Coordinates of C-alpha atoms in Angstrom, one line a residue:
I22 CA 13.0 329.9 215.4
I23 CA 9.1 328.9 215.1
R24 CA 8.8 328.0 211.3
P25 CA 5.1 327.7 209.9
V26 CA 3.7 324.7 208.8
F27 CA 2.0 324.7 205.4
T28 CA -0.8 322.5 204.7
A29 CA -1.6 321.5 200.7
R30 CA -4.8 323.2 199.4
P31 CA -7.3 320.9 198.5
K32 CA -8.9 320.6 194.9
A33 CA -12.4 320.7 194.3
T34 CA -14.1 318.2 192.1
V35 CA -17.6 318.3 190.1
T36 CA -19.9 315.6 188.9
I37 CA -23.1 315.9 187.1
Q38 CA -25.9 313.6 187.4
P39 CA -27.4 312.3 185.5
A40 CA -24.6 312.0 182.9
D41 CA -24.1 314.4 180.3
P42 CA -25.8 314.8 178.1
V43 CA -28.9 315.5 179.4
F44 CA -32.7 316.3 177.9
T45 CA -34.7 319.5 178.4
G46 CA -37.3 319.3 181.3
E47 CA -35.1 316.8 183.2
T48 CA -33.8 317.4 186.8
V49 CA -29.7 317.8 186.7
T50 CA -27.5 318.1 190.2
L51 CA -24.0 319.1 190.0
T52 CA -22.1 318.1 193.2
C53 CA -18.6 320.0 194.3
D54 CA -16.7 317.5 196.5
I55 CA -13.3 319.1 198.3
G56 CA -12.9 315.9 200.4
S57 CA -11.3 317.1 203.4
G58 CA -13.6 318.4 206.1
D59 CA -17.0 319.3 206.1
D60 CA -16.8 323.2 207.0
W61 CA -16.8 324.5 203.6
Y62 CA -18.7 327.0 202.2
Y63 CA -19.1 326.4 198.4
E64 CA -19.0 328.7 195.6
W65 CA -20.3 327.9 191.9
F66 CA -19.4 329.5 188.5
K67 CA -20.9 329.1 185.2
D68 CA -18.8 330.0 182.2
S69 CA -16.4 331.9 184.8
K70 CA -19.2 333.9 186.4
S71 CA -20.1 333.5 189.9
L72 CA -23.6 331.9 190.4
G73 CA -24.7 334.0 193.7
E74 CA -27.8 332.0 194.2
A75 CA -25.5 328.7 194.8
Q76 CA -23.4 329.9 197.3
Q77 CA -22.6 327.7 200.3
R78 CA -24.4 324.6 198.8
K79 CA -22.4 321.4 198.0
E80 CA -25.0 320.5 195.1
Y81 CA -26.1 322.7 192.6
T82 CA -29.9 321.5 191.4
I83 CA -31.7 322.6 188.4
S84 CA -35.3 321.1 188.6
K85 CA -36.6 321.6 185.1
V86 CA -33.4 322.0 182.8
A87 CA -33.6 324.2 179.6
A88 CA -31.0 325.0 176.7
S89 CA -30.1 328.1 178.6
H90 CA -28.6 326.0 181.5
G91 CA -25.9 324.2 179.3
G92 CA -22.3 325.7 179.8
V93 CA -19.0 325.2 181.7
Y94 CA -19.3 324.9 185.2
T95 CA -16.7 325.1 188.0
C96 CA -16.9 325.1 191.9
K97 CA -14.1 326.1 194.7
G98 CA -14.5 326.2 198.8
R99 CA -13.8 328.7 201.5
Q100 CA -13.1 327.9 205.1
S101 CA -12.2 329.6 208.2
T102 CA -9.4 327.6 209.0
E103 CA -6.0 327.4 207.0
P104 CA -6.1 326.5 204.1
R105 CA -8.9 329.2 203.8
Y106 CA -9.6 328.2 200.1
S107 CA -9.6 325.1 197.8
E108 CA -8.6 325.1 194.2
T109 CA -10.9 325.8 191.7
S110 CA -12.3 322.5 190.5
N111 CA -11.8 321.0 187.0
A112 CA -14.4 322.6 184.5
V113 CA -17.4 320.3 183.6
T114 CA -19.9 321.0 180.5
L115 CA -23.4 320.7 181.0
T116 CA -24.8 319.9 177.5
V117 CA -28.8 320.3 177.2
S118 CA -30.5 318.8 174.1
E119 CA -34.2 318.5 173.2
R120 CA -35.9 315.0 174.1
P121 CA -35.4 313.3 170.6
K122 CA -38.4 311.9 168.8
P123 CA -38.0 308.5 166.9
A124 CA -38.8 308.1 163.0
V125 CA -40.5 305.0 162.0
S126 CA -40.0 303.5 158.4
I127 CA -41.5 300.1 156.9
Q128 CA -40.2 298.3 153.9
P129 CA -41.4 297.2 151.6
D130 CA -44.4 299.4 152.3
D131 CA -47.1 299.9 155.1
Q132 CA -49.6 297.9 152.7
V133 CA -48.7 294.7 152.0
F134 CA -49.8 291.5 151.0
R135 CA -50.6 288.3 153.4
G136 CA -47.3 286.1 153.2
E137 CA -44.7 288.9 152.4
A138 CA -41.6 290.0 154.4
V139 CA -41.9 293.1 156.8
T140 CA -39.5 295.1 158.2
L141 CA -40.1 298.1 160.9
R142 CA -37.3 300.4 161.6
C143 CA -37.1 302.7 164.5
D144 CA -34.3 305.6 164.3
I145 CA -33.7 308.2 166.7
Q146 CA -31.7 311.2 165.8
G147 CA -30.2 313.8 168.2
G148 CA -30.1 313.6 171.9
G149 CA -26.1 312.8 171.9
V150 CA -27.0 309.2 172.9
S151 CA -25.4 306.4 170.9
N152 CA -26.8 303.5 173.5
W153 CA -30.4 303.2 172.9
Q154 CA -32.6 300.3 173.8
Y155 CA -35.6 300.1 171.5
S156 CA -39.2 299.2 172.6
W157 CA -41.8 298.5 169.7
F158 CA -45.7 298.4 170.8
K159 CA -48.8 297.5 168.7
A160 CA -51.9 299.2 169.8
G161 CA -53.9 297.6 172.2
S162 CA -51.0 295.9 174.2
S163 CA -48.5 297.7 176.8
T164 CA -46.2 295.0 176.2
A165 CA -43.3 295.5 174.0
V166 CA -43.4 293.1 170.9
S167 CA -39.4 293.5 170.2
Y168 CA -36.7 295.2 171.7
K169 CA -34.4 295.5 168.6
Q170 CA -34.0 298.9 166.5
Q171 CA -35.3 296.7 163.4
Y172 CA -38.8 295.1 163.9
S173 CA -39.0 292.1 161.3
I174 CA -41.9 289.9 160.3
S175 CA -40.9 287.0 157.7
S176 CA -44.3 286.5 156.6
V177 CA -47.5 288.6 157.8
T178 CA -50.7 287.6 158.7
A179 CA -53.9 289.5 158.9
S180 CA -53.1 289.8 162.5
D181 CA -50.2 291.4 162.2
G182 CA -51.9 294.4 160.6
G183 CA -52.5 297.4 163.2
T184 CA -50.9 300.3 164.3
Y185 CA -47.4 300.5 165.7
T186 CA -44.9 302.8 167.6
C187 CA -41.2 302.6 169.0
R188 CA -39.5 304.4 171.8
G189 CA -35.8 304.4 173.0
A190 CA -34.3 304.2 176.5
V191 CA -30.9 305.4 177.4
R192 CA -29.3 301.8 178.4
G193 CA -28.8 301.4 182.1
T194 CA -31.0 304.5 183.0
S195 CA -34.9 305.0 182.9
R196 CA -34.6 308.0 180.6
Y197 CA -36.5 307.7 177.4
S198 CA -37.0 309.5 174.2
H199 CA -40.2 310.7 173.0
T200 CA -42.6 308.2 171.2
S201 CA -42.7 307.9 167.5
E202 CA -45.9 308.7 165.7
A203 CA -47.8 305.7 165.2
V204 CA -47.8 304.2 161.4
T205 CA -50.3 301.7 160.6
L206 CA -49.6 298.4 158.8
T207 CA -52.4 297.0 156.4
V208 CA -52.3 293.5 155.2
S209 CA -54.2 292.5 152.4
E210 CA -55.0 289.2 150.2
R211 CA -52.8 289.4 147.3
P212 CA -55.1 290.2 144.6
K213 CA -55.6 288.1 141.6
P214 CA -56.4 289.7 138.1
A215 CA -59.2 288.9 135.9
V216 CA -58.9 288.6 132.0
S217 CA -61.4 289.3 129.3
I218 CA -61.2 289.3 125.5
Q219 CA -62.6 291.6 123.3
P220 CA -64.4 290.8 120.8
D221 CA -64.5 287.1 121.6
D222 CA -62.1 284.4 122.6
Q223 CA -63.1 282.6 119.6
V224 CA -61.7 285.1 116.5
F225 CA -60.9 285.2 113.0
S226 CA -57.6 285.8 111.0
G227 CA -57.4 289.2 110.5
E228 CA -59.4 290.5 113.5
T229 CA -58.0 293.1 116.1
V230 CA -58.1 291.4 119.4
T231 CA -57.6 293.3 122.8
L232 CA -56.5 291.1 126.1
T233 CA -57.4 293.3 129.4
C234 CA -56.1 292.7 132.9
D235 CA -58.0 293.9 135.1
I236 CA -56.7 293.7 139.0
Q237 CA -59.3 294.9 141.6
G238 CA -58.2 295.1 145.4
G239 CA -54.8 295.1 147.0
G240 CA -54.6 298.7 147.5
V241 CA -52.4 299.2 144.9
S242 CA -53.2 301.5 141.9
N243 CA -49.7 301.9 140.0
W244 CA -49.6 298.4 138.7
Q245 CA -47.0 297.4 135.9
Y246 CA -48.7 294.6 134.0
S247 CA -47.2 291.5 132.5
W248 CA -48.3 289.1 129.8
F249 CA -47.5 285.6 129.3
K250 CA -48.3 283.2 126.5
D251 CA -48.4 279.4 126.8
G252 CA -46.6 279.4 130.0
S253 CA -43.5 281.1 128.8
S254 CA -41.7 283.1 131.6
T255 CA -40.7 285.9 129.1
A256 CA -43.6 288.5 128.7
V257 CA -45.2 289.6 125.5
S258 CA -46.4 292.7 126.9
Y259 CA -46.3 295.3 129.6
K260 CA -49.5 297.0 129.2
Q261 CA -52.9 296.4 130.8
Q262 CA -54.3 296.1 127.2
Y263 CA -52.6 294.0 124.8
S264 CA -53.9 294.5 121.5
I265 CA -53.1 292.1 118.8
S266 CA -54.1 294.3 115.4
S267 CA -54.4 291.4 112.9
V268 CA -54.5 288.1 114.7
T269 CA -53.0 285.2 112.9
A270 CA -53.2 281.2 113.6
S271 CA -49.8 281.9 115.6
D272 CA -51.4 284.3 117.8
G273 CA -53.8 281.5 119.4
G274 CA -52.7 279.9 122.7
T275 CA -53.3 280.4 126.7
Y276 CA -52.7 284.0 127.9
T277 CA -52.0 285.0 131.8
C278 CA -51.2 288.3 133.4
R279 CA -49.8 289.3 136.8
G280 CA -49.3 292.8 138.3
T281 CA -46.2 294.1 140.1
E282 CA -46.5 297.3 142.1
R283 CA -44.4 299.8 140.3
G284 CA -41.0 300.7 142.1
T285 CA -41.4 297.4 144.6
S286 CA -41.0 293.8 144.2
R287 CA -44.7 293.2 145.3
Y288 CA -46.6 291.2 142.8
S289 CA -50.3 290.0 142.4
H290 CA -51.2 286.7 141.8
T291 CA -51.2 285.3 138.2
S292 CA -54.6 285.2 136.7
D293 CA -56.4 281.8 135.4
A294 CA -55.2 281.2 131.9
V295 CA -57.7 282.2 129.1
T296 CA -57.6 280.6 125.7
L297 CA -57.5 282.6 122.3
T298 CA -58.6 280.4 119.2
V299 CA -58.0 281.9 116.0
S300 CA -59.8 280.2 112.8
E301 CA -60.0 281.2 109.5
K302 CA -62.2 284.0 108.3
P303 CA -65.9 282.4 108.1
K304 CA -68.4 282.3 105.6
P305 CA -72.0 282.6 106.7
E306 CA -74.9 280.7 105.2
L307 CA -78.1 282.4 103.9
T308 CA -81.3 280.7 104.1
S309 CA -85.1 281.9 103.7
S310 CA -88.1 281.2 105.8
H311 CA -89.7 280.5 102.1
K312 CA -89.1 277.1 100.2
G313 CA -90.0 277.8 96.6
A314 CA -91.6 280.8 95.3
A315 CA -92.9 283.7 97.7
L316 CA -96.6 285.1 97.3
I317 CA -96.9 288.7 96.6
G318 CA -98.0 290.8 99.8
N319 CA -96.6 287.7 102.0
P320 CA -93.6 288.3 104.3
V321 CA -90.0 286.7 103.5
V322 CA -87.3 286.4 106.4
L323 CA -83.6 285.9 105.3
Y324 CA -81.5 284.3 107.8
C325 CA -77.8 284.8 107.9
K326 CA -76.4 282.0 109.8
L327 CA -73.0 282.1 111.6
D328 CA -72.1 279.8 114.4
Q329 CA -70.1 282.2 116.5
S330 CA -72.2 285.0 116.4
A331 CA -71.0 287.0 119.4
G332 CA -70.8 290.7 118.6
W333 CA -71.7 290.9 115.0
R334 CA -73.8 293.1 112.7
F335 CA -75.2 291.7 109.8
Y336 CA -75.1 293.5 105.7
W337 CA -77.3 292.4 103.3
S338 CA -77.1 293.1 99.7
K339 CA -78.9 292.3 96.6
H340 CA -78.0 291.9 93.0
T341 CA -79.4 295.6 92.1
Q342 CA -77.3 297.4 95.1
S343 CA -73.8 298.4 94.9
P344 CA -71.6 297.5 98.2
E345 CA -71.8 300.6 99.8
N346 CA -75.5 300.6 99.9
E347 CA -75.7 297.2 102.1
T348 CA -78.8 297.1 104.6
K349 CA -77.2 296.8 108.1
T350 CA -79.3 295.1 110.7
E351 CA -78.6 294.1 114.5
T352 CA -79.7 290.6 114.3
H353 CA -79.1 287.9 111.8
S354 CA -82.5 287.9 110.2
Y355 CA -83.8 290.5 107.5
T356 CA -87.5 290.7 106.8
I357 CA -89.3 291.8 103.8
S358 CA -92.7 292.6 105.3
S359 CA -94.7 292.7 101.8
V360 CA -92.9 290.9 99.1
S361 CA -93.6 292.5 95.7
V362 CA -92.3 291.6 92.1
S363 CA -89.4 293.9 92.5
D364 CA -88.0 292.1 95.4
G365 CA -87.3 289.2 93.4
G366 CA -83.4 288.5 92.6
Q367 CA -80.1 287.6 94.1
Y368 CA -79.5 288.2 97.7
W369 CA -76.0 287.9 99.8
C370 CA -75.3 288.4 103.5
R371 CA -72.2 289.0 105.4
A372 CA -71.4 290.0 109.1
G373 CA -69.0 292.3 110.8
R374 CA -67.8 293.6 114.2
G375 CA -65.2 295.7 115.9
T376 CA -63.8 299.1 115.2
P377 CA -62.4 299.2 112.6
V378 CA -65.2 296.6 111.4
Y379 CA -63.8 293.3 110.4
Y380 CA -65.9 291.7 107.8
T381 CA -66.8 287.8 107.2
H382 CA -66.7 286.4 103.6
Y383 CA -70.2 286.8 101.7
S384 CA -72.4 284.1 101.5
D385 CA -73.4 282.0 98.8
A386 CA -76.2 283.9 96.5
L387 CA -79.7 283.1 97.3
W388 CA -82.5 283.4 94.9
I389 CA -85.9 285.1 96.1
N390 CA -88.7 284.0 93.5
V391 CA -92.0 285.9 93.5
T392 CA -95.3 284.6 92.4
G393 CA -98.2 286.8 91.7
T394 CA -100.8 284.5 93.0
T395 CA -102.9 286.4 95.9
R396 CA -104.9 285.3 98.9
S397 CA -108.4 286.0 99.8
D398 CA -109.1 288.3 102.5
S399 CA -112.5 287.6 104.3
L400 CA -112.5 286.1 107.7
T401 CA -115.8 287.4 109.3
V402 CA -115.1 287.7 113.3
S403 CA -118.3 288.5 115.6
P404 CA -118.3 290.8 117.8
S405 CA -115.8 292.3 115.1
R406 CA -112.9 293.4 117.3
A407 CA -109.5 292.1 117.9
Q408 CA -109.6 291.9 121.8
H409 CA -112.3 289.9 123.7
F410 CA -112.9 289.1 127.5
S411 CA -112.7 285.3 128.8
A412 CA -115.9 283.5 129.3
D413 CA -117.2 285.6 126.5
S414 CA -118.3 284.1 123.1
L415 CA -116.9 284.4 119.7
S416 CA -117.9 283.3 116.2
L417 CA -115.6 282.9 113.2
S418 CA -116.9 282.4 109.7
C419 CA -115.3 281.7 106.3
E420 CA -118.7 282.1 104.6
G421 CA -118.0 285.4 103.0
Q422 CA -115.4 283.8 100.4
S423 CA -116.2 283.7 96.9
D424 CA -116.6 280.0 96.9
S425 CA -117.2 278.9 100.6
T426 CA -117.8 275.1 99.8
G427 CA -114.6 273.2 102.0
W428 CA -113.5 276.4 103.8
R429 CA -112.4 275.9 107.5
V430 CA -111.5 278.0 110.1
R431 CA -107.7 277.3 111.5
R432 CA -105.7 279.0 114.2
Y433 CA -102.1 279.2 115.7
T434 CA -101.8 279.5 119.1
H435 CA -99.7 278.9 122.3
S436 CA -100.4 275.2 121.6
E437 CA -97.8 275.3 118.9
K438 CA -99.7 273.5 116.5
V439 CA -102.2 274.3 113.7
S440 CA -105.5 273.4 114.3
D441 CA -109.1 273.6 113.3
C442 CA -112.6 274.2 114.8
S443 CA -113.3 270.3 114.6
S444 CA -110.4 269.7 116.9
G445 CA -111.8 270.8 119.9
L446 CA -111.4 274.7 119.4
G447 CA -115.4 275.1 119.3
S448 CA -118.9 273.9 117.7
V449 CA -118.7 273.8 113.7
T450 CA -121.8 274.6 111.5
G451 CA -120.9 274.8 107.9
S452 CA -117.7 277.1 107.4
T453 CA -118.7 278.8 110.7
C454 CA -116.6 278.2 114.3
S455 CA -118.4 279.2 117.5
I456 CA -116.6 279.4 120.7
S457 CA -119.2 279.6 123.8
S458 CA -116.8 280.5 126.2
L459 CA -113.2 282.1 125.5
S460 CA -110.3 281.5 127.4
T461 CA -106.6 283.0 127.2
S462 CA -105.4 280.1 125.3
H463 CA -107.7 281.1 122.7
T464 CA -105.2 283.8 121.9
G465 CA -103.5 283.8 118.7
V466 CA -103.7 283.9 114.5
Y467 CA -106.9 282.8 112.6
W468 CA -107.5 282.5 108.7
C469 CA -109.9 280.8 106.7
E470 CA -108.3 277.9 104.6
S471 CA -109.7 275.8 101.8
E472 CA -109.5 272.3 100.8
S473 CA -106.9 272.9 97.9
G474 CA -104.7 275.0 100.3
E475 CA -105.4 278.5 99.4
S476 CA -106.1 280.7 102.7
S477 CA -107.2 283.9 103.6
N478 CA -105.6 287.0 105.4
P479 CA -104.7 286.0 109.0
V480 CA -106.4 288.5 111.8
S481 CA -105.0 288.4 115.6
I482 CA -107.4 287.5 118.5
T483 CA -106.3 288.4 122.0
V484 CA -108.4 286.9 124.8
T485 CA -107.7 288.5 128.2
N486 CA -108.7 287.8 132.0
G487 CA -108.4 291.5 132.8
S488 CA -111.2 294.0 133.2
V489 CA -110.4 296.3 130.3
I490 CA -110.2 295.4 126.5
L491 CA -109.5 298.1 123.5
D492 CA -112.3 297.8 121.0
S493 CA -110.4 297.9 117.7
P494 CA -111.0 296.7 114.1
V495 CA -110.0 293.1 113.6
H496 CA -109.1 293.7 109.8
P497 CA -107.0 296.7 108.1
V498 CA -108.7 300.1 107.8
T499 CA -108.6 301.8 104.6
E500 CA -106.6 304.8 104.2
G501 CA -108.9 308.2 104.5
D502 CA -111.6 306.4 106.5
P503 CA -112.7 307.3 110.0
L504 CA -111.8 305.2 112.9
T505 CA -113.2 304.8 116.5
L506 CA -111.3 303.1 119.3
R507 CA -113.2 302.6 122.6
C508 CA -112.2 301.2 125.9
L509 CA -114.6 298.5 127.2
Y510 CA -114.9 297.2 130.6
R511 CA -115.9 293.7 132.2
D512 CA -118.6 294.3 134.6
P513 CA -119.4 296.3 136.8
K514 CA -118.8 298.9 134.6
P515 CA -117.0 302.3 136.0
S516 CA -119.0 305.3 136.7
N517 CA -116.4 307.3 135.3
L518 CA -115.5 306.6 132.0
T519 CA -112.4 308.9 131.4
A520 CA -109.8 306.8 129.5
E521 CA -106.1 307.5 128.1
F522 CA -105.2 306.1 124.5
Y523 CA -102.0 305.0 123.8
K524 CA -99.9 304.4 120.6
D525 CA -96.7 302.6 120.7
G526 CA -96.4 303.2 124.1
S527 CA -97.0 306.8 124.1
L528 CA -100.1 308.6 125.3
L529 CA -102.3 310.0 122.3
Q530 CA -105.5 311.5 124.3
T531 CA -107.4 311.3 127.6
Q532 CA -111.2 311.2 126.7
T533 CA -113.7 311.4 129.3
T534 CA -116.5 309.6 127.1
G535 CA -113.7 306.5 127.0
E536 CA -113.4 307.0 123.1
M537 CA -111.5 308.6 120.6
T538 CA -111.7 309.0 116.9
I539 CA -109.2 309.6 114.2
R540 CA -111.5 311.2 111.5
T541 CA -109.1 310.5 108.5
V542 CA -106.8 307.5 108.8
S543 CA -103.5 307.8 107.3
K544 CA -100.5 305.3 107.1
S545 CA -98.8 307.0 109.9
D546 CA -101.4 305.9 112.2
E547 CA -100.3 302.2 111.8
G548 CA -99.3 300.7 115.2
L549 CA -99.9 299.2 118.5
Y550 CA -102.6 300.5 120.4
H551 CA -103.9 300.1 123.9
C552 CA -106.3 302.4 126.7
K553 CA -106.3 302.8 130.3
H554 CA -108.5 303.2 132.8
P555 CA -107.4 304.9 136.2
E556 CA -109.4 302.4 138.2
K557 CA -110.0 299.4 135.9
G558 CA -106.3 299.1 134.7
E559 CA -105.3 298.8 131.2
S560 CA -106.1 296.9 128.0
P561 CA -103.6 294.4 126.2
Q562 CA -102.1 296.0 122.9
S563 CA -103.5 295.5 119.6
W564 CA -101.8 296.2 116.1
I565 CA -104.1 298.4 113.7
S566 CA -103.1 298.3 110.0
V567 CA -103.9 300.4 107.3
T568 CA -104.3 299.4 103.8
G569 CA -101.8 300.8 101.5
A570 CA -99.6 300.5 104.2
S571 CA -98.0 297.1 103.4
F572 CA -100.4 295.1 105.2
S573 CA -99.0 291.4 105.8
V574 CA -98.5 288.6 108.2
F575 CA -95.6 290.5 109.5
S576 CA -97.6 293.5 110.4
L577 CA -100.1 291.4 112.0
L578 CA -97.3 289.3 113.8
S579 CA -95.8 292.6 115.2
S580 CA -99.2 292.6 117.3
L581 CA -98.5 289.6 119.0
M582 CA -95.1 290.4 119.7
A583 CA -96.2 292.8 122.2
V584 CA -98.8 290.6 123.5
S585 CA -96.3 287.2 123.4
P586 CA -92.8 287.4 122.0
Y587 CA -92.9 283.7 122.7
L588 CA -95.9 283.1 120.8
L589 CA -94.8 285.2 117.8
V590 CA -91.9 282.8 117.6
T591 CA -93.5 279.7 117.7
I592 CA -96.1 280.8 115.0
V593 CA -93.3 281.6 112.5
L594 CA -91.9 278.0 113.4
G595 CA -95.2 276.3 113.5
V596 CA -96.4 277.8 110.0
K597 CA -93.3 276.7 108.4
C598 CA -93.9 273.3 109.7
Y599 CA -97.5 273.0 108.7
R600 CA -96.6 274.3 105.0
A601 CA -94.1 271.6 104.9
Q602 CA -96.0 268.7 105.7
A603 CA -99.0 269.7 103.7
R604 CA -96.8 270.1 100.5
P605 CA -96.6 266.2 100.0
D606 CA -100.4 266.2 100.2
E607 CA -101.0 268.7 97.3
E608 CA -98.5 267.0 95.2
N609 CA -100.5 263.6 95.8
K610 CA -103.7 265.2 94.5
Q611 CA -102.2 266.6 91.2

């Protein structure tokens, strides 16, 4: 009896390269290994269904794997000899995942200050991979700057700023994740706050004070502010503006501020210290431009002196006024342009600033005495106009005085001194001063003065090197009279005489004849006048006064203010000094 020989049926084994899982788009190869003999025909199954196209191939390759290729794979072999079939292989699962893309985060922020610590973190979710090798790249370089999941810089500098990306590689393979989106790290200088104090760093008890902390730069808009006093580590306020509604001496001291970005630990530099000084409520000193009695018609200027004058307005009152009717000025002076008897009396001043207004104490009272003595008003000027060309001649005469004996022409100009004709101004004949060749240094105020100290009303003379002057009266115009103004020209005279006439800077008229006439002068016509020619240019300004409208030295000097503010100030000071020097001589003659 011949007994058959039975050979054990071999078992197929399936392997997958690359190792499971795989990313979409990769090439995947499944290998069916039976191990005995090479004359096998192979059959592949996915999810227990035959893959007909894969018959007779030991390797089943998918060139661009997609999610639809995922599943359970098996294989078995068939041959012509016994055993004719292998056993079916063990089942292997092919998992197809999307290639993951890293997410990058920066702590504490993507905008940091120089010297701060920064950490960039690369997180890769999905893909079924747990053994990533991380790589960090900075724009402009192909070499990785770090191979750790967290890239830390302990103290950033400006050179660390830039654009960063990260990528993951499966350890031991050449398989990669996508590259992350780029993130930009901005490194700025740590900003330093600037502190300001309103109304001033020297304030008075009871005032409202506001300290403001201003932080520019650094790329931060959500600061949390902290105020510190006298070096204390405990903040006195956490607002950008630290207000003290009614300061006391205890609020004085040095203050600093600092900013911290809300929600982070980032902070600015500390500001420079500012010192707040709190003094007792001040009391101004009230003085007058006149010593002794003031003449009727003269100007009187009151001065409210306050050492610390930043931001103050000044308030003036008289014994006939109630406090709510105080006169307010922006400057520390108050002018009575033409004193009358009713202006005599007792005056006070005080200052105020801020909102609500903080007031100083009232000054001591000052008495203004007014005397009825008046001045003569006749100084004859030839040519009789207020403006003159340089190199022209001019005659000024006191001969028209009721008693011309002992009268002389005096002036005050840029020289800052009171002088008369005999001191080099011109030639003297009796009470007449003749100037043969004018220069701009002759611009000033002129008047007649007697040996006894009596003086006429002053007049303003302006001398210009320009090509145009305004022919305007040197003395006040009587209300109701006509007034004609002309534009005069230095040779050669223009063929076109059309001129524009201005009052207080505003155009009044344009006249082809070069002159304009006001038929009936009124008080409202007082002001600063000048004319302008389209080719020759414009004249200086001159003040035209109307009698009955408080003509005074003050209104005269207003014309000089337009020509030379410096001259106006020096005239006031010079006349005060001159009168002070003259007073002892007058007393000696009595």
